[in-house]
């Protein structure tokens, strides 16, 4: 399940940008 890791990274990046 490599796609799951890619989605997690994308979500983390979006959240980080929203929180910042």
mmCIF file of C-alpha atoms in Angstrom:
data_model
loop_
_atom_site.group_PDB
_atom_site.id
_atom_site.type_symbol
_atom_site.label_atom_id
_atom_site.label_comp_id
_atom_site.label_asym_id
_atom_site.label_seq_id
_atom_site.Cartn_x
_atom_site.Cartn_y
_atom_site.Cartn_z
ATOM 1 C CA UNK A 1 0.000 0.000 0.000
ATOM 2 C CA UNK A 2 2.324 2.715 -1.201
ATOM 3 C CA UNK A 3 -0.530 4.960 -2.286
ATOM 4 C CA UNK A 4 -1.667 5.300 1.332
ATOM 5 C CA UNK A 5 1.687 6.795 2.301
ATOM 6 C CA UNK A 6 1.491 9.226 -0.643
ATOM 7 C CA UNK A 7 -2.001 10.357 0.361
ATOM 8 C CA UNK A 8 -0.908 10.754 3.974
ATOM 9 C CA UNK A 9 2.019 12.957 2.894
ATOM 10 C CA UNK A 10 -0.314 15.071 0.741
ATOM 11 C CA UNK A 11 -2.796 15.525 3.584
ATOM 12 C CA UNK A 12 -0.025 16.347 6.042
ATOM 13 C CA UNK A 13 1.351 18.999 3.668
ATOM 14 C CA UNK A 14 -2.064 20.581 3.189
ATOM 15 C CA UNK A 15 -2.759 20.607 6.918
ATOM 16 C CA UNK A 16 0.688 22.052 7.633
ATOM 17 C CA UNK A 17 0.061 24.885 5.149
ATOM 18 C CA UNK A 18 -3.401 25.548 6.556
ATOM 19 C CA UNK A 19 -2.138 25.585 10.139
ATOM 20 C CA UNK A 20 0.790 27.827 9.223
#
